[in-house]
Coordinates of C-alpha atoms in Angstrom, one line a residue:
M1 CA 19.6 45.6 91.6
S2 CA 17.3 48.1 89.9
K3 CA 13.7 48.8 89.0
L4 CA 12.3 47.8 85.6
F5 CA 9.3 49.3 83.8
G6 CA 9.2 46.9 80.8
T7 CA 11.2 44.1 79.3
A8 CA 14.6 43.4 80.9
P9 CA 17.5 44.4 78.6
D10 CA 19.5 41.5 77.1
P11 CA 23.1 41.6 78.5
K12 CA 24.3 41.0 74.9
G13 CA 22.1 43.9 73.6
E14 CA 23.5 47.1 72.1
L15 CA 22.8 49.4 75.0
H16 CA 24.0 47.0 77.7
Q17 CA 27.2 46.4 75.7
A18 CA 27.6 50.2 75.1
V19 CA 27.4 50.9 78.8
E20 CA 29.9 48.2 79.6
K21 CA 32.3 49.5 77.0
F22 CA 32.0 53.1 78.3
L23 CA 32.6 52.0 81.9
G24 CA 35.3 49.4 81.1
K25 CA 33.5 47.0 83.4
K26 CA 31.3 44.0 83.1
L27 CA 27.9 44.6 84.6
Q28 CA 25.6 42.1 86.2
I29 CA 22.2 43.8 86.8
T30 CA 19.1 42.3 88.4
W31 CA 16.2 44.0 86.8
V32 CA 13.0 43.8 89.0
P33 CA 9.5 44.8 87.7
N34 CA 8.5 48.0 89.5
A35 CA 5.3 46.5 90.9
E36 CA 7.3 43.8 92.6
Y37 CA 10.3 45.9 93.6
T38 CA 9.4 46.8 97.2
D39 CA 8.7 43.2 98.1
K40 CA 11.9 42.0 96.4
L41 CA 13.8 44.8 98.1
N42 CA 12.5 43.8 101.6
V43 CA 13.4 40.1 101.0
T44 CA 16.8 41.1 99.7
L45 CA 17.5 43.4 102.7
A46 CA 16.7 40.5 105.0
S47 CA 19.0 38.1 103.2
D48 CA 22.8 37.6 103.3
N49 CA 23.1 38.2 99.6
L50 CA 23.0 41.9 98.9
P51 CA 24.2 43.2 95.5
Q52 CA 26.9 45.9 95.4
V53 CA 24.6 48.7 94.4
M54 CA 20.9 48.9 94.9
V55 CA 18.2 51.4 93.8
V56 CA 16.3 52.0 97.0
D57 CA 13.9 54.5 98.7
P58 CA 16.2 55.9 101.4
H59 CA 13.3 56.2 103.8
L60 CA 11.9 52.7 103.3
P61 CA 11.8 51.4 106.9
A62 CA 13.7 48.2 106.1
F63 CA 16.4 50.2 104.4
V64 CA 16.6 52.7 107.3
K65 CA 17.0 49.8 109.7
S66 CA 19.7 48.2 107.6
A67 CA 21.6 51.4 107.0
Q68 CA 21.6 52.4 110.6
A69 CA 22.8 48.9 111.6
G70 CA 25.8 49.4 109.3
A71 CA 24.7 47.3 106.3
F72 CA 25.4 50.2 103.8
W73 CA 28.2 52.6 103.4
D74 CA 27.7 56.1 104.9
L75 CA 28.8 58.3 102.0
T76 CA 28.4 61.7 103.8
D77 CA 32.1 62.4 104.0
K78 CA 33.3 60.4 101.0
L79 CA 31.9 62.2 98.0
D80 CA 34.2 65.2 97.8
K81 CA 36.9 63.3 96.0
Y82 CA 34.6 62.2 93.2
P83 CA 33.8 65.4 91.2
N84 CA 30.7 64.0 89.5
L85 CA 29.1 62.6 92.7
K86 CA 29.0 65.8 94.6
P87 CA 25.3 66.7 95.1
A88 CA 24.0 69.0 92.4
D89 CA 21.5 70.4 94.9
E90 CA 22.1 70.5 98.6
R91 CA 18.5 70.5 99.6
S92 CA 17.7 67.4 97.5
A93 CA 20.7 65.7 99.0
L94 CA 19.5 66.6 102.5
N95 CA 16.0 65.4 101.7
S96 CA 17.3 62.0 100.6
S97 CA 19.4 61.6 103.8
I98 CA 18.7 59.7 107.0
N99 CA 18.9 62.4 109.7
G100 CA 21.5 64.2 107.8
R101 CA 23.7 61.2 106.9
I102 CA 23.9 60.2 103.2
F103 CA 23.5 56.5 102.5
G104 CA 23.0 56.7 98.7
L105 CA 23.5 58.8 95.6
Y106 CA 20.2 60.5 95.0
R107 CA 18.6 60.3 91.6
M108 CA 17.8 63.8 90.5
R109 CA 14.2 64.9 89.8
P110 CA 12.8 68.4 89.5
L111 CA 12.4 70.0 92.9
L112 CA 9.2 71.6 91.9
R113 CA 6.9 70.1 89.2
S114 CA 3.4 70.4 90.6
A115 CA 0.9 71.8 88.0
I116 CA -2.6 71.6 86.7
V117 CA -3.2 70.2 83.2
I118 CA -6.4 71.5 81.7
R119 CA -8.5 70.8 78.6
K120 CA -7.8 74.0 76.6
D121 CA -10.5 73.4 74.1
W122 CA -13.1 73.3 76.9
L123 CA -11.8 76.6 78.4
D124 CA -12.0 78.2 74.9
K125 CA -15.5 76.8 74.2
L126 CA -16.9 78.2 77.5
G127 CA -14.9 81.4 77.3
L128 CA -13.0 80.8 80.5
K129 CA -9.6 82.0 81.6
L130 CA -6.9 79.9 83.1
P131 CA -7.3 79.6 86.9
E132 CA -5.0 81.6 89.1
S133 CA -6.6 80.9 92.5
V134 CA -8.4 78.0 94.3
D135 CA -11.6 80.0 93.7
D136 CA -11.0 80.1 90.0
L137 CA -10.3 76.4 90.0
Y138 CA -13.7 75.8 91.7
D139 CA -15.5 78.0 89.1
V140 CA -13.8 76.2 86.2
A141 CA -14.6 72.8 87.6
K142 CA -18.2 73.8 88.1
A143 CA -18.4 75.1 84.5
F144 CA -16.8 72.0 83.1
T145 CA -19.4 69.9 85.0
E146 CA -22.5 71.9 84.3
K147 CA -22.1 73.8 81.0
D148 CA -21.5 71.0 78.5
P149 CA -17.9 71.8 77.5
D150 CA -17.8 69.0 75.0
G151 CA -21.0 70.2 73.3
N152 CA -22.7 66.8 73.1
G153 CA -25.9 68.0 74.8
K154 CA -25.4 65.6 77.7
N155 CA -24.6 66.1 81.4
D156 CA -21.7 63.7 81.3
T157 CA -18.6 65.7 82.2
Y158 CA -16.8 66.7 85.4
G159 CA -14.1 69.2 86.3
L160 CA -11.4 67.4 88.2
I161 CA -9.9 63.9 87.8
I162 CA -8.4 62.3 90.9
P163 CA -7.3 58.7 91.0
K164 CA -7.0 56.2 93.9
W165 CA -3.7 57.3 95.6
P166 CA -1.5 54.4 96.6
G167 CA 0.8 56.4 98.9
N168 CA 0.7 57.6 102.5
Y169 CA 0.0 61.1 103.6
A170 CA 2.3 63.7 102.1
S171 CA 3.1 61.5 99.1
A172 CA 2.5 64.2 96.4
S173 CA -1.2 63.3 95.9
P174 CA -3.6 65.9 94.5
Y175 CA -4.9 66.1 98.0
D176 CA -1.5 67.1 99.4
V177 CA -1.0 69.7 96.7
I178 CA -4.4 71.3 97.4
E179 CA -3.9 71.3 101.1
T180 CA -0.6 73.1 100.6
W181 CA -2.4 75.7 98.4
F182 CA -4.7 76.4 101.4
G183 CA -1.7 77.0 103.6
A184 CA -1.3 73.6 105.4
P185 CA 2.3 72.4 105.9
N186 CA 3.7 70.2 103.3
G187 CA 4.0 67.0 105.3
W188 CA 5.4 68.7 108.5
G189 CA 5.7 72.3 109.3
E190 CA 6.1 74.7 112.2
R191 CA 3.2 76.0 114.2
D192 CA 3.7 78.0 117.4
G193 CA 7.3 77.0 117.7
K194 CA 6.6 73.2 117.3
I195 CA 6.8 71.0 114.3
V196 CA 3.4 69.4 113.6
P197 CA 2.0 67.1 110.9
G198 CA 0.2 69.1 108.2
F199 CA -3.1 67.2 108.8
D200 CA -3.3 68.7 112.4
T201 CA -4.0 72.2 111.1
P202 CA -7.1 74.3 110.4
E203 CA -5.9 74.7 106.8
F204 CA -6.0 70.9 106.2
L205 CA -9.6 70.8 107.3
E206 CA -10.5 73.9 105.2
A207 CA -9.0 72.4 102.1
N208 CA -10.9 69.1 102.5
R209 CA -14.2 70.9 103.2
W210 CA -13.6 72.7 99.9
L211 CA -12.8 69.4 98.1
K212 CA -15.9 67.7 99.6
K213 CA -18.0 70.5 98.3
M214 CA -16.6 69.7 94.8
V215 CA -17.3 65.9 95.3
D216 CA -20.9 66.6 96.5
G217 CA -21.4 68.9 93.5
G218 CA -20.3 66.2 91.0
M219 CA -17.3 68.2 90.0
I220 CA -14.9 65.3 90.7
N221 CA -15.0 61.8 89.0
P222 CA -17.3 59.6 91.1
D223 CA -14.7 56.8 91.1
F224 CA -12.0 58.9 92.7
A225 CA -11.5 56.4 95.5
T226 CA -10.9 53.5 93.0
L227 CA -9.7 54.9 89.7
D228 CA -6.4 53.2 88.8
T229 CA -3.5 55.7 88.5
A230 CA -2.4 53.9 85.3
K231 CA -5.7 55.1 83.8
W232 CA -5.5 58.7 85.0
N233 CA -5.1 60.2 81.5
E234 CA -8.1 58.3 80.0
P235 CA -11.0 60.5 81.3
F236 CA -9.0 63.6 80.2
H237 CA -8.3 62.2 76.7
Q238 CA -11.8 60.8 76.3
G239 CA -13.5 64.0 77.2
K240 CA -15.0 63.0 80.5
G241 CA -12.9 65.2 82.9
G242 CA -11.3 68.5 82.3
M243 CA -8.4 68.9 84.8
I244 CA -5.6 66.9 86.4
I245 CA -3.4 68.1 89.3
D246 CA -0.1 66.2 89.1
V247 CA 3.4 66.7 87.9
N248 CA 3.9 69.0 84.9
I249 CA 5.3 66.2 82.7
R250 CA 1.8 64.8 82.5
S251 CA 1.0 67.6 80.1
R252 CA 3.3 65.9 77.5
Q253 CA 1.7 62.5 78.2
V254 CA -1.8 63.8 77.2
L255 CA -0.3 65.7 74.3
D256 CA 1.0 62.4 73.1
L257 CA -2.6 61.0 73.2
F258 CA -4.1 63.9 71.3
Y259 CA -1.2 63.8 68.8
E260 CA -2.1 60.2 67.9
D261 CA -5.7 61.4 67.2
D262 CA -4.9 64.5 65.2
K263 CA -1.3 65.4 64.3
E264 CA -2.3 68.8 63.1
N265 CA -4.5 70.2 65.9
Y266 CA -3.3 68.3 69.0
G267 CA -1.9 71.5 70.5
D268 CA -5.3 73.1 70.9
K269 CA -6.4 70.5 73.5
V270 CA -4.0 71.0 76.4
A271 CA -3.2 74.0 78.6
M272 CA -1.2 74.1 81.9
V273 CA -0.9 76.3 84.9
G274 CA 1.3 76.1 88.0
N275 CA 0.4 76.3 91.7
L276 CA -2.6 78.4 92.7
K277 CA -3.1 81.3 95.1
R278 CA -5.3 81.0 98.1
S279 CA -8.5 83.0 98.3
D280 CA -6.7 85.9 100.1
G281 CA -4.1 86.1 97.4
Q282 CA -1.3 84.3 99.2
K283 CA 0.5 81.6 97.3
F284 CA 1.9 78.4 98.7
S285 CA 3.5 76.1 96.1
Y286 CA 3.9 72.4 96.5
P287 CA 7.5 71.2 96.0
F288 CA 8.7 67.6 95.6
T289 CA 11.7 66.0 97.2
G290 CA 14.1 66.7 94.4
Y291 CA 15.0 63.0 94.1
A292 CA 13.5 59.6 93.3
D293 CA 15.3 56.8 95.2
V294 CA 19.1 56.6 95.7
L295 CA 21.9 54.3 94.7
A296 CA 23.0 52.6 97.9
I297 CA 26.2 50.6 98.3
S298 CA 26.2 47.4 100.4
K299 CA 29.0 46.8 102.9
Q300 CA 28.3 43.1 102.6
S301 CA 29.4 43.0 99.0
V302 CA 31.7 46.0 99.0
R303 CA 33.8 45.1 102.0
T304 CA 36.8 47.4 102.1
E305 CA 37.6 51.1 101.5
Q306 CA 39.5 50.0 98.4
D307 CA 36.4 48.2 97.1
L308 CA 34.3 51.2 97.8
D309 CA 36.7 53.5 96.0
N310 CA 36.4 51.2 92.9
V311 CA 32.6 51.3 93.0
L312 CA 32.5 55.0 93.5
K313 CA 34.9 55.6 90.6
T314 CA 32.6 53.6 88.4
L315 CA 29.6 55.5 89.5
D316 CA 31.5 58.8 89.1
K317 CA 32.2 57.9 85.5
L318 CA 28.6 57.0 84.9
A319 CA 27.6 60.4 86.4
T320 CA 29.5 62.3 83.6
K321 CA 27.6 64.0 80.8
E322 CA 28.5 61.2 78.4
G323 CA 27.4 58.5 80.9
Q324 CA 24.2 60.2 81.8
N325 CA 23.2 60.6 78.2
L326 CA 24.0 56.9 77.6
V327 CA 21.7 55.6 80.3
T328 CA 19.1 58.3 79.9
N329 CA 18.8 58.7 76.2
G330 CA 20.5 55.7 74.6
I331 CA 23.2 55.6 71.9
E332 CA 23.8 58.9 70.0
G333 CA 23.5 58.3 66.2
R334 CA 21.5 55.1 66.7
N335 CA 18.3 56.1 68.5
Y336 CA 18.7 59.8 68.9
K337 CA 20.6 62.9 67.6
V338 CA 21.5 66.1 69.3
E339 CA 19.5 69.2 68.3
N340 CA 20.2 72.8 69.3
G341 CA 23.1 71.6 71.4
D342 CA 20.8 70.5 74.3
T343 CA 18.0 68.3 73.0
A344 CA 17.9 64.6 72.2
A345 CA 15.7 64.1 69.1
L346 CA 14.6 60.5 68.4
I347 CA 15.7 59.0 65.1
N348 CA 15.2 55.7 63.3
E349 CA 12.0 55.1 65.2
D350 CA 10.7 52.5 62.7
D351 CA 13.8 50.3 63.0
P352 CA 12.9 47.4 65.4
A353 CA 16.6 47.1 66.6
V354 CA 16.6 50.8 67.4
K355 CA 13.3 50.5 69.2
V356 CA 14.9 47.9 71.5
I357 CA 17.7 50.4 72.4
Q358 CA 15.1 53.1 73.1
D359 CA 13.0 50.7 75.3
N360 CA 16.1 49.6 77.1
A361 CA 16.9 53.2 78.0
D362 CA 13.4 54.2 78.9
D363 CA 12.4 51.0 80.8
A364 CA 15.6 50.1 82.5
F365 CA 18.9 52.0 82.2
I366 CA 17.5 55.4 83.1
Q367 CA 17.0 53.9 86.6
L368 CA 20.8 54.1 87.0
S369 CA 20.8 57.8 86.2
T370 CA 21.6 60.2 89.0
K371 CA 22.0 63.5 87.2
G372 CA 19.9 63.2 84.1
T373 CA 16.1 62.9 83.4
V374 CA 14.1 62.9 80.2
D375 CA 11.8 65.7 81.4
I376 CA 14.3 68.3 82.6
G377 CA 17.5 66.9 81.2
G378 CA 19.9 67.7 84.1
I379 CA 23.4 67.2 82.6
A380 CA 21.9 64.9 80.0
Y381 CA 20.2 66.1 76.9
Q382 CA 16.5 66.8 77.4
R383 CA 14.3 64.7 75.2
V384 CA 11.5 66.6 73.5
P385 CA 9.4 65.7 70.4
S386 CA 9.8 68.1 67.5
G387 CA 6.3 69.5 67.4
Q388 CA 5.8 73.2 68.3
P389 CA 3.2 72.4 71.0
Y390 CA 5.7 70.3 72.8
Q391 CA 8.3 73.0 72.5
D392 CA 5.9 75.5 73.9
M393 CA 4.8 73.3 76.7
L394 CA 8.5 72.7 77.7
T395 CA 9.1 76.5 77.8
L396 CA 6.0 77.0 79.9
Q397 CA 7.0 74.1 82.2
K398 CA 10.4 75.7 82.9
R399 CA 8.8 79.2 83.5
L400 CA 6.2 77.8 85.9
M401 CA 8.8 75.8 87.8
E402 CA 11.1 78.8 88.3
E403 CA 8.2 81.0 89.4
D404 CA 6.7 78.5 91.8
L405 CA 10.0 77.7 93.5
K406 CA 9.8 81.3 94.9
T407 CA 6.8 80.3 97.0
A408 CA 7.6 76.6 97.7
V409 CA 6.6 75.2 101.1
H410 CA 9.3 72.6 101.9
N411 CA 8.7 69.7 104.3
V412 CA 11.0 70.6 107.2
A413 CA 11.0 67.0 108.4
L414 CA 11.8 65.3 105.1
P415 CA 15.5 64.5 106.0
V416 CA 14.7 63.0 109.4
V417 CA 13.5 59.5 110.2
S418 CA 11.8 58.8 113.5
D419 CA 12.4 55.4 115.0
T420 CA 8.8 55.1 116.0
A421 CA 7.7 56.0 112.5
V422 CA 9.8 53.1 111.2
A423 CA 8.5 50.7 113.8
R424 CA 4.9 51.8 113.8
G425 CA 4.6 53.0 110.2
P426 CA 2.7 50.1 108.8
Q427 CA 0.0 50.5 111.5
I428 CA -0.4 54.3 111.4
D429 CA 0.7 55.6 108.1
T430 CA -2.6 55.0 106.4
I431 CA -4.9 56.2 109.2
V432 CA -5.3 59.8 108.0
P433 CA -5.2 59.2 104.2
D434 CA -7.9 56.5 104.6
A435 CA -10.0 58.8 106.8
R436 CA -9.6 61.7 104.3
I437 CA -11.1 59.5 101.5
K438 CA -13.9 58.4 103.8
F439 CA -14.7 62.0 104.7
L440 CA -14.7 63.2 101.1
S441 CA -16.9 60.4 100.0
G442 CA -19.4 61.0 102.9
A443 CA -18.7 57.9 104.8
I444 CA -17.6 59.8 107.9
T445 CA -18.2 63.2 109.4
E446 CA -15.7 66.0 110.0
D447 CA -15.8 65.2 113.7
Q448 CA -15.0 61.5 112.9
L449 CA -12.1 62.7 110.7
K450 CA -10.7 64.7 113.6
G451 CA -11.2 61.5 115.7
E452 CA -9.0 59.6 113.3
I453 CA -6.3 62.2 113.6
K454 CA -6.5 61.7 117.3
R455 CA -6.2 58.0 116.8
W456 CA -3.0 58.6 114.8
Y457 CA -1.6 60.4 117.8
D458 CA -2.8 57.8 120.3
S459 CA -1.4 54.9 118.1
G460 CA 2.2 56.2 118.1
G461 CA 1.9 59.6 116.4
T462 CA 2.6 61.5 119.7
Q463 CA 5.9 59.8 120.0
V464 CA 6.7 60.3 116.3
T465 CA 6.0 64.0 116.7
T466 CA 8.3 64.2 119.7
E467 CA 11.1 62.4 117.8
V468 CA 10.6 64.5 114.7
N469 CA 11.0 67.7 116.7
D470 CA 14.1 66.4 118.4
L471 CA 15.7 65.2 115.2
V472 CA 15.0 68.4 113.2
K473 CA 16.5 70.5 116.1
K474 CA 19.6 68.3 116.0
L475 CA 19.8 68.6 112.2
G476 CA 20.1 72.4 112.5
Q477 CA 23.0 72.2 115.0

C-alpha cells in the first residue's frame, strides 16, 4: 500500500509492466490518495488484512503501537545480508527508528534542505543584497513591504509568505526554521544537562517576538493563519510577496512558473540563500529528518523468515541503481534520456503515452523509492530541466546544503518515541503550535503563550519530557 499524488497507474500500463519485468514478480499495489492516506492507514492497521509492504510514517502513533506489539518485522539486525538495503546514512536510519529499532526501510530525502527563496528582480530593483542574517531578512522584508518593489505605485506587497501549517510543533514549518536560527533547539535539545522541548527556551520566545513585529508591520501575508499550502507559490509568482522559507526545491517550482510566463528571462526572477546567522553572528541551521516515511513489512502477511527473505530480496533489487531509476524517473529511452552521465533529461514530452509514463513515475512509483529522489538524485539520476537557470540553481542548492550541514542543529529526540506522547499526542500536540499562531496574530499575549506551554506540561508534557530523557539516555548506551 502506497501514497498516490495523481491518477493511479494502470496495472497493464507501461511503467507497471516494466517494474514487474525488472523484478520478475507480479505486483498488486493499493494506491491511496495522499489526502486520505493517514485515515486509510489507521483503518488498515486496525484491521486483520495488512498488505505485505506499506509506506508509513514510522512515528505515527498507530504504527508505533502496532510495531511494538509485534505486527511488523524488526529489521534492525537483518539488513546486513542485503547489500542495497544497508542504510546510506546512519543518522537518517536512526532518525526513522523507534527507540533505535528499525521497523522499515527509510525513503531517502536530503538531510538539510532549508532555504529562503527570494524575488531576485525585487532585490535588484531596490538595490538590496541577499540576506545573511535575521537582521538582514527583516530589513529586506521591510523594504519589500514599504518601497514598492513591483513598481506599480501601490502599497500592495509584503516581504514574507507563510501558509497555514498543517503539522505539529517541530514539523519543518517556517516558524520552526526561524526559531532554530535564533538558537532554539530543533524540536528537542539539551539545556543544563536535561533534554527539553524547543518551545520551552528563551530563544523560542525571542524568535516569535521578532516574527510578531513583522506581522504587526505588515511584512507577512495577512492570511498567514489560513493560506492553503497548495497555494504557497501563488503570492510569490503573482508579485504579492517576496520571500518563502521552505525546502530548497521550491526554488525550482517557482522557476517553472516564471518559465511559463517568459522562457527567456525567467532566471532573473528567483534567488536563493541558505540558513541565516543570528544577530550575534552565530549560525544554527535547520536540518530535516533525512527521510520521508519508511517501507514497513507486515508479519501478518509475511509470516516466516523465508517469506521475509523473499520480500527483502525483492526490495533489495528495487534498491539498485537500475531499480531506483525505474521507479524514480521512468523508462530510459521512452520518457527520459541520460545526460552528462548523472542527469535524467525528459524526452518525448508531447507524446500522450509517454506523459502517462512520466505521471505514473512522478505521482505513484517514486513512492516506492528508498535511495533515489528527483531533487538530489541519490543513486538514481537527478532530474533537471535543461535551462541554465535551473542548472545554476541546482549548483547553488548543493553548495548551500553542504555549507549549512556544518552548522546543523539536529533533534536529539527524533529517534525516540515516548509512550505518553503516543497516548496523549492527539490531545497535546497542537497546544503550542495553535498558541503560537494566536500570539503572532495578536489574539493572546506573551504571558498567555507561556501559559499554554505550561498547559502542555500539565496535560502530559511533563511525563513526555521524563520519558524522552530516559529513552535518549538509553539510546546512547
